[in-house]
Every structure is written in structure tokens, then in C-alpha cells.
Amino acid sequence: MASASAAAPPVGAGPPVPGAPIVARRRMPVGAANGSVLPSAVDGAPIMHPGKLPPRLPWPDIGRLAKWSVSSFKFGFGAECLTDEDPDTFWHSDGPQPHFITVEFPRKVAIQKLCMYLSFPLDDSYTPATIAVRAGTGLVDLQDVRIMSVEKPDGWITFDVCTEPNEDGDGFKHVDAYVIQVIIIANHMNGKDTHVRGLKILGPVETKLKAYEEPFPFVSPRFRMYQCIR
């Protein structure tokens, strides 16, 4: 993934005119290799990262720990196309709606966000328009945790799987589950089959204390004996 490049100045821009007012520009943190903005958890709205390259995000990708399956697929366009890191391949469903992607973990995991690559310019009526997310301990007890709509997306979309605020009020809670399922309820232009070019399952960010922030930064045996109550 390439590093973010500086934005080019607008056409016609030149040196400031003496005496002209200076307009302050809102600074936004850049968190993706393609210059996208780090997702904000203020309102839970999905964040679009334009471009084919996956955004560089702080949340760990835990999808490699799971078994992936899909409701249907055309030969050569199966579940493996969702995780092959190739933006030019895609899962192509081949059956009645709704279409779904099922991700099963061998143990309970914490799931914070999903990141999907959808492209209306490339896929037209195959592009998902309404998406639901279900989670549970197994296939028999899955419950809806989020339903959302997207309008002609073109790029990677990052969104929280749950819209319930966390205890600090600065984000949203994660979901603890063995199974997570992404359901394509409807496509653009009433399309029947669907295309999804990439999908990542993201866990919560792990906060690591620095050495000087450790509650008991002792290294010698004499001091380490006081690290805990005996």
C-alpha cells in the first residue's frame, strides 16, 4: 500500500494577494494509503475511502482466523475473491435474493467494524444498495445488529457493526460473536445477483501502555514482589 500523497493545489491557485482575507481550512486526519480520512464514530455513518487500494486503518484485520462461505457463487468467483487482496476480482452470487456472506470463527471474537469494497461504476446493477449485518454464537441464533443503505459507492466503505454508543461516548461498542453474516438485501437498479470486491473483518484497537505508563514499571525482583497483592 502506497503512502498518502499530498493533495494538489486547485487549478488557478497562486500566491495570496496582499490584503486579501485568509480562509482557514479544516484539518482532517489522513489514515489511509490512498489519502482517505480515518473513520469517525460520531454518528455511525459509513465512511467512504475512494480508490481500489484497501485503506490503512488502525483496527486489526481478524478475518484470516475464520472460515468463509457464501450463499451462492459462479465458478471462479467464490468466497476466496473477498479476501485475495485483488481489487479486480469479486464474489459473484448466482442464486435468489437475499445473498449473504458468512464468516465463522473457531472462538468468540470481538468485532468492531467491517470494511467492504463496492464499485457502482464497475458493477452497475450488481452493486449492493441495502446491507444488513447479523451476529451470534451460531447459524441458528443470528440477530440483526445493523442495517444500512449506500448510494452508488465506489471504494472501500468502513462502518461499525453496532450503533450502540460505548461507555466513554466517543465511539460504538464492539460485538462479541462466533459468527458474523453480511446480507445483501437489495442491489442498485433492482439488480438480482451481486458483486462484492473485498471484505475485511476488523477487531477493536488494542491500547498498549508505554513503559513509563505501566502501573508497576519495576524490573528488579525486589520491586516486582510488590506488583500484586499476595
PDB file of C-alpha atoms in Angstrom:
ATOM      1  CA  MET A   1       0.000   0.000   0.000  1.00  0.00           C
ATOM      2  CA  ALA A   2       1.416   3.316  -1.058  1.00  0.00           C
ATOM      3  CA  SER A   3       1.745   6.191   1.355  1.00  0.00           C
ATOM      4  CA  ALA A   4      -0.653   9.105   1.239  1.00  0.00           C
ATOM      5  CA  SER A   5       0.311  11.777  -1.239  1.00  0.00           C
ATOM      6  CA  ALA A   6      -0.163  15.479  -0.730  1.00  0.00           C
ATOM      7  CA  ALA A   7      -3.214  16.962  -2.383  1.00  0.00           C
ATOM      8  CA  ALA A   8      -2.513  19.072  -5.451  1.00  0.00           C
ATOM      9  CA  PRO A   9      -3.440  22.772  -5.237  1.00  0.00           C
ATOM     10  CA  PRO A  10      -6.667  23.738  -7.019  1.00  0.00           C
ATOM     11  CA  VAL A  11      -6.463  24.971 -10.592  1.00  0.00           C
ATOM     12  CA  GLY A  12      -5.786  28.681 -10.721  1.00  0.00           C
ATOM     13  CA  ALA A  13      -4.401  28.834  -7.205  1.00  0.00           C
ATOM     14  CA  GLY A  14      -1.445  31.123  -6.727  1.00  0.00           C
ATOM     15  CA  PRO A  15       0.299  33.176  -4.069  1.00  0.00           C
ATOM     16  CA  PRO A  16      -2.007  35.074  -1.694  1.00  0.00           C
ATOM     17  CA  VAL A  17      -2.999  38.567  -2.752  1.00  0.00           C
ATOM     18  CA  PRO A  18      -1.802  41.258  -0.291  1.00  0.00           C
ATOM     19  CA  GLY A  19      -4.687  42.436   1.859  1.00  0.00           C
ATOM     20  CA  ALA A  20      -6.943  39.529   0.905  1.00  0.00           C
ATOM     21  CA  PRO A  21      -8.619  37.630   3.767  1.00  0.00           C
ATOM     22  CA  ILE A  22      -7.143  34.232   4.671  1.00  0.00           C
ATOM     23  CA  VAL A  23      -9.720  31.451   4.865  1.00  0.00           C
ATOM     24  CA  ALA A  24      -8.927  28.741   7.401  1.00  0.00           C
ATOM     25  CA  ARG A  25      -9.181  25.192   6.134  1.00  0.00           C
ATOM     26  CA  ARG A  26     -10.491  22.398   8.289  1.00  0.00           C
ATOM     27  CA  ARG A  27      -7.729  19.891   9.003  1.00  0.00           C
ATOM     28  CA  MET A  28      -8.715  16.232   8.811  1.00  0.00           C
ATOM     29  CA  PRO A  29      -6.542  13.276   9.842  1.00  0.00           C
ATOM     30  CA  VAL A  30      -5.349  11.140   6.969  1.00  0.00           C
ATOM     31  CA  GLY A  31      -5.363   7.452   7.812  1.00  0.00           C
ATOM     32  CA  ALA A  32      -5.378   5.593   4.524  1.00  0.00           C
ATOM     33  CA  ALA A  33      -2.776   4.869   1.908  1.00  0.00           C
ATOM     34  CA  ASN A  34      -4.966   6.473  -0.725  1.00  0.00           C
ATOM     35  CA  GLY A  35      -5.498   9.698   1.220  1.00  0.00           C
ATOM     36  CA  SER A  36      -8.847   8.819   2.799  1.00  0.00           C
ATOM     37  CA  VAL A  37      -9.926  10.135   6.174  1.00  0.00           C
ATOM     38  CA  LEU A  38      -9.905   7.955   9.245  1.00  0.00           C
ATOM     39  CA  PRO A  39     -13.478   6.865  10.012  1.00  0.00           C
ATOM     40  CA  SER A  40     -15.165   8.979  12.640  1.00  0.00           C
ATOM     41  CA  ALA A  41     -17.535   7.303  15.089  1.00  0.00           C
ATOM     42  CA  VAL A  42     -19.525  10.472  15.786  1.00  0.00           C
ATOM     43  CA  ASP A  43     -22.765   9.393  14.120  1.00  0.00           C
ATOM     44  CA  GLY A  44     -22.007   5.871  12.938  1.00  0.00           C
ATOM     45  CA  ALA A  45     -22.386   6.765   9.269  1.00  0.00           C
ATOM     46  CA  PRO A  46     -20.301   4.638   6.883  1.00  0.00           C
ATOM     47  CA  ILE A  47     -17.103   6.278   5.654  1.00  0.00           C
ATOM     48  CA  MET A  48     -16.051   6.023   2.002  1.00  0.00           C
ATOM     49  CA  HIS A  49     -12.385   5.554   1.085  1.00  0.00           C
ATOM     50  CA  PRO A  50     -12.086   6.281  -2.666  1.00  0.00           C
ATOM     51  CA  GLY A  51      -9.790   4.147  -4.765  1.00  0.00           C
ATOM     52  CA  LYS A  52      -9.078   0.452  -5.237  1.00  0.00           C
ATOM     53  CA  LEU A  53      -6.364   0.041  -2.609  1.00  0.00           C
ATOM     54  CA  PRO A  54      -7.539  -1.007   0.873  1.00  0.00           C
ATOM     55  CA  PRO A  55      -7.272   1.871   3.359  1.00  0.00           C
ATOM     56  CA  ARG A  56      -4.605   1.721   6.046  1.00  0.00           C
ATOM     57  CA  LEU A  57      -6.643   1.518   9.241  1.00  0.00           C
ATOM     58  CA  PRO A  58      -5.715   1.129  12.926  1.00  0.00           C
ATOM     59  CA  TRP A  59      -8.170  -1.728  13.514  1.00  0.00           C
ATOM     60  CA  PRO A  60      -6.665  -5.239  13.144  1.00  0.00           C
ATOM     61  CA  ASP A  61      -7.930  -7.497  10.355  1.00  0.00           C
ATOM     62  CA  ILE A  62      -9.143 -10.697  12.056  1.00  0.00           C
ATOM     63  CA  GLY A  63     -10.829 -12.283   9.035  1.00  0.00           C
ATOM     64  CA  ARG A  64      -7.907 -14.620   8.409  1.00  0.00           C
ATOM     65  CA  LEU A  65      -8.843 -16.501  11.598  1.00  0.00           C
ATOM     66  CA  ALA A  66     -12.249 -17.524  10.246  1.00  0.00           C
ATOM     67  CA  LYS A  67     -13.896 -19.845   7.736  1.00  0.00           C
ATOM     68  CA  TRP A  68     -15.650 -18.003   4.896  1.00  0.00           C
ATOM     69  CA  SER A  69     -18.656 -19.151   2.887  1.00  0.00           C
ATOM     70  CA  VAL A  70     -21.242 -17.555   0.586  1.00  0.00           C
ATOM     71  CA  SER A  71     -24.866 -18.313  -0.250  1.00  0.00           C
ATOM     72  CA  SER A  72     -24.075 -18.967  -3.930  1.00  0.00           C
ATOM     73  CA  PHE A  73     -21.398 -18.169  -6.499  1.00  0.00           C
ATOM     74  CA  LYS A  74     -20.433 -18.529 -10.121  1.00  0.00           C
ATOM     75  CA  PHE A  75     -17.447 -20.744 -10.862  1.00  0.00           C
ATOM     76  CA  GLY A  76     -14.222 -18.805 -10.311  1.00  0.00           C
ATOM     77  CA  PHE A  77     -15.983 -16.027  -8.380  1.00  0.00           C
ATOM     78  CA  GLY A  78     -16.381 -17.563  -4.934  1.00  0.00           C
ATOM     79  CA  ALA A  79     -15.651 -16.536  -1.355  1.00  0.00           C
ATOM     80  CA  GLU A  80     -11.893 -16.557  -1.990  1.00  0.00           C
ATOM     81  CA  CYS A  81     -12.301 -13.402  -4.092  1.00  0.00           C
ATOM     82  CA  LEU A  82     -13.387 -11.493  -0.982  1.00  0.00           C
ATOM     83  CA  THR A  83     -10.046 -11.914   0.767  1.00  0.00           C
ATOM     84  CA  ASP A  84      -7.474 -12.238  -2.038  1.00  0.00           C
ATOM     85  CA  GLU A  85      -6.423  -8.556  -1.798  1.00  0.00           C
ATOM     86  CA  ASP A  86      -7.079  -8.187  -5.555  1.00  0.00           C
ATOM     87  CA  PRO A  87      -9.496  -5.313  -6.317  1.00  0.00           C
ATOM     88  CA  ASP A  88     -10.092  -6.659  -9.818  1.00  0.00           C
ATOM     89  CA  THR A  89     -11.666  -9.908  -8.592  1.00  0.00           C
ATOM     90  CA  PHE A  90     -15.065 -10.159  -6.933  1.00  0.00           C
ATOM     91  CA  TRP A  91     -17.612 -12.529  -5.440  1.00  0.00           C
ATOM     92  CA  HIS A  92     -20.400 -13.072  -7.966  1.00  0.00           C
ATOM     93  CA  SER A  93     -23.589 -14.528  -6.489  1.00  0.00           C
ATOM     94  CA  ASP A  94     -25.648 -16.972  -8.528  1.00  0.00           C
ATOM     95  CA  GLY A  95     -28.974 -17.536  -6.827  1.00  0.00           C
ATOM     96  CA  PRO A  96     -32.134 -15.917  -5.432  1.00  0.00           C
ATOM     97  CA  GLN A  97     -32.004 -12.920  -3.112  1.00  0.00           C
ATOM     98  CA  PRO A  98     -31.022 -12.233  -0.421  1.00  0.00           C
ATOM     99  CA  HIS A  99     -27.350 -13.060  -0.891  1.00  0.00           C
ATOM    100  CA  PHE A 100     -25.107 -13.465   2.121  1.00  0.00           C
ATOM    101  CA  ILE A 101     -21.518 -13.911   3.259  1.00  0.00           C
ATOM    102  CA  THR A 102     -20.963 -15.989   6.397  1.00  0.00           C
ATOM    103  CA  VAL A 103     -17.775 -15.711   8.465  1.00  0.00           C
ATOM    104  CA  GLU A 104     -17.355 -18.329  11.225  1.00  0.00           C
ATOM    105  CA  PHE A 105     -14.665 -18.053  13.906  1.00  0.00           C
ATOM    106  CA  PRO A 106     -13.368 -21.019  15.950  1.00  0.00           C
ATOM    107  CA  ARG A 107     -13.829 -18.989  19.143  1.00  0.00           C
ATOM    108  CA  LYS A 108     -15.690 -15.915  20.282  1.00  0.00           C
ATOM    109  CA  VAL A 109     -14.058 -12.746  18.971  1.00  0.00           C
ATOM    110  CA  ALA A 110     -14.648  -9.020  19.351  1.00  0.00           C
ATOM    111  CA  ILE A 111     -15.745  -7.417  16.073  1.00  0.00           C
ATOM    112  CA  GLN A 112     -15.647  -3.630  15.773  1.00  0.00           C
ATOM    113  CA  LYS A 113     -16.017  -2.744  12.095  1.00  0.00           C
ATOM    114  CA  LEU A 114     -16.424  -4.084   8.581  1.00  0.00           C
ATOM    115  CA  CYS A 115     -14.660  -2.738   5.511  1.00  0.00           C
ATOM    116  CA  MET A 116     -16.164  -3.544   2.083  1.00  0.00           C
ATOM    117  CA  TYR A 117     -15.044  -2.702  -1.435  1.00  0.00           C
ATOM    118  CA  LEU A 118     -18.000  -1.844  -3.696  1.00  0.00           C
ATOM    119  CA  SER A 119     -17.889  -0.129  -7.088  1.00  0.00           C
ATOM    120  CA  PHE A 120     -21.013   1.127  -8.824  1.00  0.00           C
ATOM    121  CA  PRO A 121     -19.080   2.392 -11.905  1.00  0.00           C
ATOM    122  CA  LEU A 122     -17.686  -1.114 -12.443  1.00  0.00           C
ATOM    123  CA  ASP A 123     -20.605  -3.278 -11.333  1.00  0.00           C
ATOM    124  CA  ASP A 124     -23.695  -1.192 -12.126  1.00  0.00           C
ATOM    125  CA  SER A 125     -26.852  -3.081 -11.066  1.00  0.00           C
ATOM    126  CA  TYR A 126     -24.757  -5.757  -9.325  1.00  0.00           C
ATOM    127  CA  THR A 127     -23.737  -3.200  -6.677  1.00  0.00           C
ATOM    128  CA  PRO A 128     -25.319  -3.684  -3.220  1.00  0.00           C
ATOM    129  CA  ALA A 129     -27.660  -0.913  -2.088  1.00  0.00           C
ATOM    130  CA  THR A 130     -29.055  -2.231   1.216  1.00  0.00           C
ATOM    131  CA  ILE A 131     -26.847  -4.267   3.547  1.00  0.00           C
ATOM    132  CA  ALA A 132     -27.637  -5.996   6.840  1.00  0.00           C
ATOM    133  CA  VAL A 133     -25.206  -7.399   9.391  1.00  0.00           C
ATOM    134  CA  ARG A 134     -26.087 -10.280  11.705  1.00  0.00           C
ATOM    135  CA  ALA A 135     -24.068 -11.783  14.540  1.00  0.00           C
ATOM    136  CA  GLY A 136     -24.434 -14.627  17.009  1.00  0.00           C
ATOM    137  CA  THR A 137     -22.912 -17.715  18.586  1.00  0.00           C
ATOM    138  CA  GLY A 138     -24.023 -19.934  15.689  1.00  0.00           C
ATOM    139  CA  LEU A 139     -26.049 -20.032  12.497  1.00  0.00           C
ATOM    140  CA  VAL A 140     -29.277 -20.713  14.406  1.00  0.00           C
ATOM    141  CA  ASP A 141     -29.262 -17.630  16.651  1.00  0.00           C
ATOM    142  CA  LEU A 142     -28.054 -14.830  14.376  1.00  0.00           C
ATOM    143  CA  GLN A 143     -29.577 -11.441  15.149  1.00  0.00           C
ATOM    144  CA  ASP A 144     -29.555  -8.199  13.183  1.00  0.00           C
ATOM    145  CA  VAL A 145     -27.038  -5.741  14.604  1.00  0.00           C
ATOM    146  CA  ARG A 146     -27.066  -3.210  11.770  1.00  0.00           C
ATOM    147  CA  ILE A 147     -28.902  -2.357   8.546  1.00  0.00           C
ATOM    148  CA  MET A 148     -27.717   0.415   6.236  1.00  0.00           C
ATOM    149  CA  SER A 149     -28.034   1.745   2.701  1.00  0.00           C
ATOM    150  CA  VAL A 150     -25.331   3.037   0.353  1.00  0.00           C
ATOM    151  CA  GLU A 151     -25.789   5.236  -2.716  1.00  0.00           C
ATOM    152  CA  LYS A 152     -23.645   4.411  -5.767  1.00  0.00           C
ATOM    153  CA  PRO A 153     -20.484   3.570  -3.783  1.00  0.00           C
ATOM    154  CA  ASP A 154     -17.058   3.478  -5.398  1.00  0.00           C
ATOM    155  CA  GLY A 155     -14.315   2.450  -2.998  1.00  0.00           C
ATOM    156  CA  TRP A 156     -13.830   0.877   0.411  1.00  0.00           C
ATOM    157  CA  ILE A 157     -16.602   1.503   2.933  1.00  0.00           C
ATOM    158  CA  THR A 158     -15.803   1.272   6.654  1.00  0.00           C
ATOM    159  CA  PHE A 159     -18.579   1.125   9.237  1.00  0.00           C
ATOM    160  CA  ASP A 160     -19.229  -0.043  12.806  1.00  0.00           C
ATOM    161  CA  VAL A 161     -21.150  -3.294  13.170  1.00  0.00           C
ATOM    162  CA  CYS A 162     -23.033  -1.849  16.157  1.00  0.00           C
ATOM    163  CA  THR A 163     -24.511   1.634  16.591  1.00  0.00           C
ATOM    164  CA  GLU A 164     -24.838   1.498  20.385  1.00  0.00           C
ATOM    165  CA  PRO A 165     -22.520   4.104  21.992  1.00  0.00           C
ATOM    166  CA  ASN A 166     -19.678   2.813  24.143  1.00  0.00           C
ATOM    167  CA  GLU A 167     -19.172   3.716  27.798  1.00  0.00           C
ATOM    168  CA  ASP A 168     -16.859   6.626  27.016  1.00  0.00           C
ATOM    169  CA  GLY A 169     -19.288   8.100  24.484  1.00  0.00           C
ATOM    170  CA  ASP A 170     -16.539   8.569  21.894  1.00  0.00           C
ATOM    171  CA  GLY A 171     -17.413   5.626  19.670  1.00  0.00           C
ATOM    172  CA  PHE A 172     -19.519   2.499  19.431  1.00  0.00           C
ATOM    173  CA  LYS A 173     -19.479  -0.842  21.173  1.00  0.00           C
ATOM    174  CA  HIS A 174     -17.980  -3.898  19.547  1.00  0.00           C
ATOM    175  CA  VAL A 175     -19.881  -7.152  19.062  1.00  0.00           C
ATOM    176  CA  ASP A 176     -18.721 -10.415  20.653  1.00  0.00           C
ATOM    177  CA  ALA A 177     -19.639 -13.298  18.356  1.00  0.00           C
ATOM    178  CA  TYR A 178     -18.613 -16.614  16.847  1.00  0.00           C
ATOM    179  CA  VAL A 179     -20.385 -15.904  13.564  1.00  0.00           C
ATOM    180  CA  ILE A 180     -20.962 -12.728  11.590  1.00  0.00           C
ATOM    181  CA  GLN A 181     -23.053 -12.601   8.437  1.00  0.00           C
ATOM    182  CA  VAL A 182     -23.276  -9.862   5.811  1.00  0.00           C
ATOM    183  CA  ILE A 183     -26.563  -9.922   3.898  1.00  0.00           C
ATOM    184  CA  ILE A 184     -27.152  -8.164   0.584  1.00  0.00           C
ATOM    185  CA  ILE A 185     -30.843  -7.315   0.804  1.00  0.00           C
ATOM    186  CA  ALA A 186     -31.132  -5.222  -2.365  1.00  0.00           C
ATOM    187  CA  ASN A 187     -28.985  -4.005  -5.249  1.00  0.00           C
ATOM    188  CA  HIS A 188     -28.934  -0.775  -7.197  1.00  0.00           C
ATOM    189  CA  MET A 189     -31.422  -0.556 -10.079  1.00  0.00           C
ATOM    190  CA  ASN A 190     -33.227  -3.646  -8.715  1.00  0.00           C
ATOM    191  CA  GLY A 191     -30.373  -5.925  -9.768  1.00  0.00           C
ATOM    192  CA  LYS A 192     -30.684  -9.606  -8.893  1.00  0.00           C
ATOM    193  CA  ASP A 193     -27.180 -11.018  -8.422  1.00  0.00           C
ATOM    194  CA  THR A 194     -24.475  -9.081  -6.611  1.00  0.00           C
ATOM    195  CA  HIS A 195     -20.762  -8.251  -6.724  1.00  0.00           C
ATOM    196  CA  VAL A 196     -18.593  -7.626  -3.643  1.00  0.00           C
ATOM    197  CA  ARG A 197     -14.929  -6.951  -4.444  1.00  0.00           C
ATOM    198  CA  GLY A 198     -13.477  -7.177  -0.959  1.00  0.00           C
ATOM    199  CA  LEU A 199     -14.421  -7.599   2.680  1.00  0.00           C
ATOM    200  CA  LYS A 200     -12.418  -7.197   5.885  1.00  0.00           C
ATOM    201  CA  ILE A 201     -13.496  -8.057   9.426  1.00  0.00           C
ATOM    202  CA  LEU A 202     -11.895  -5.633  11.885  1.00  0.00           C
ATOM    203  CA  GLY A 203     -11.419  -6.040  15.623  1.00  0.00           C
ATOM    204  CA  PRO A 204     -11.122  -3.304  18.271  1.00  0.00           C
ATOM    205  CA  VAL A 205      -7.923  -1.315  18.617  1.00  0.00           C
ATOM    206  CA  GLU A 206      -5.740  -2.697  21.391  1.00  0.00           C
ATOM    207  CA  THR A 207      -4.401   0.024  23.659  1.00  0.00           C
ATOM    208  CA  LYS A 208      -0.823  -0.643  24.724  1.00  0.00           C
ATOM    209  CA  LEU A 209       0.741   1.299  27.563  1.00  0.00           C
ATOM    210  CA  LYS A 210       4.249   2.616  27.131  1.00  0.00           C
ATOM    211  CA  ALA A 211       6.986   1.631  29.565  1.00  0.00           C
ATOM    212  CA  TYR A 212       6.630   4.785  31.639  1.00  0.00           C
ATOM    213  CA  GLU A 213       2.829   4.348  31.718  1.00  0.00           C
ATOM    214  CA  GLU A 214       2.896   0.865  33.215  1.00  0.00           C
ATOM    215  CA  PRO A 215       1.206   0.805  36.632  1.00  0.00           C
ATOM    216  CA  PHE A 216       4.212  -1.071  38.084  1.00  0.00           C
ATOM    217  CA  PRO A 217       7.270  -0.468  35.874  1.00  0.00           C
ATOM    218  CA  PHE A 218       9.551  -2.493  38.104  1.00  0.00           C
ATOM    219  CA  VAL A 219      12.218  -4.827  36.743  1.00  0.00           C
ATOM    220  CA  SER A 220      14.237  -5.956  39.751  1.00  0.00           C
ATOM    221  CA  PRO A 221      12.993  -8.916  41.857  1.00  0.00           C
ATOM    222  CA  ARG A 222      12.929  -6.741  44.956  1.00  0.00           C
ATOM    223  CA  PHE A 223      10.457  -4.304  43.410  1.00  0.00           C
ATOM    224  CA  ARG A 224       8.486  -6.811  41.332  1.00  0.00           C
ATOM    225  CA  MET A 225       7.378  -8.587  44.503  1.00  0.00           C
ATOM    226  CA  TYR A 226       5.085  -5.602  45.140  1.00  0.00           C
ATOM    227  CA  GLN A 227       3.360  -5.730  41.749  1.00  0.00           C
ATOM    228  CA  CYS A 228       0.344  -7.565  43.086  1.00  0.00           C
ATOM    229  CA  ILE A 229      -1.390  -8.317  46.354  1.00  0.00           C
ATOM    230  CA  ARG A 230      -0.269 -11.632  47.784  1.00  0.00           C
TER     231      ARG A 230
END
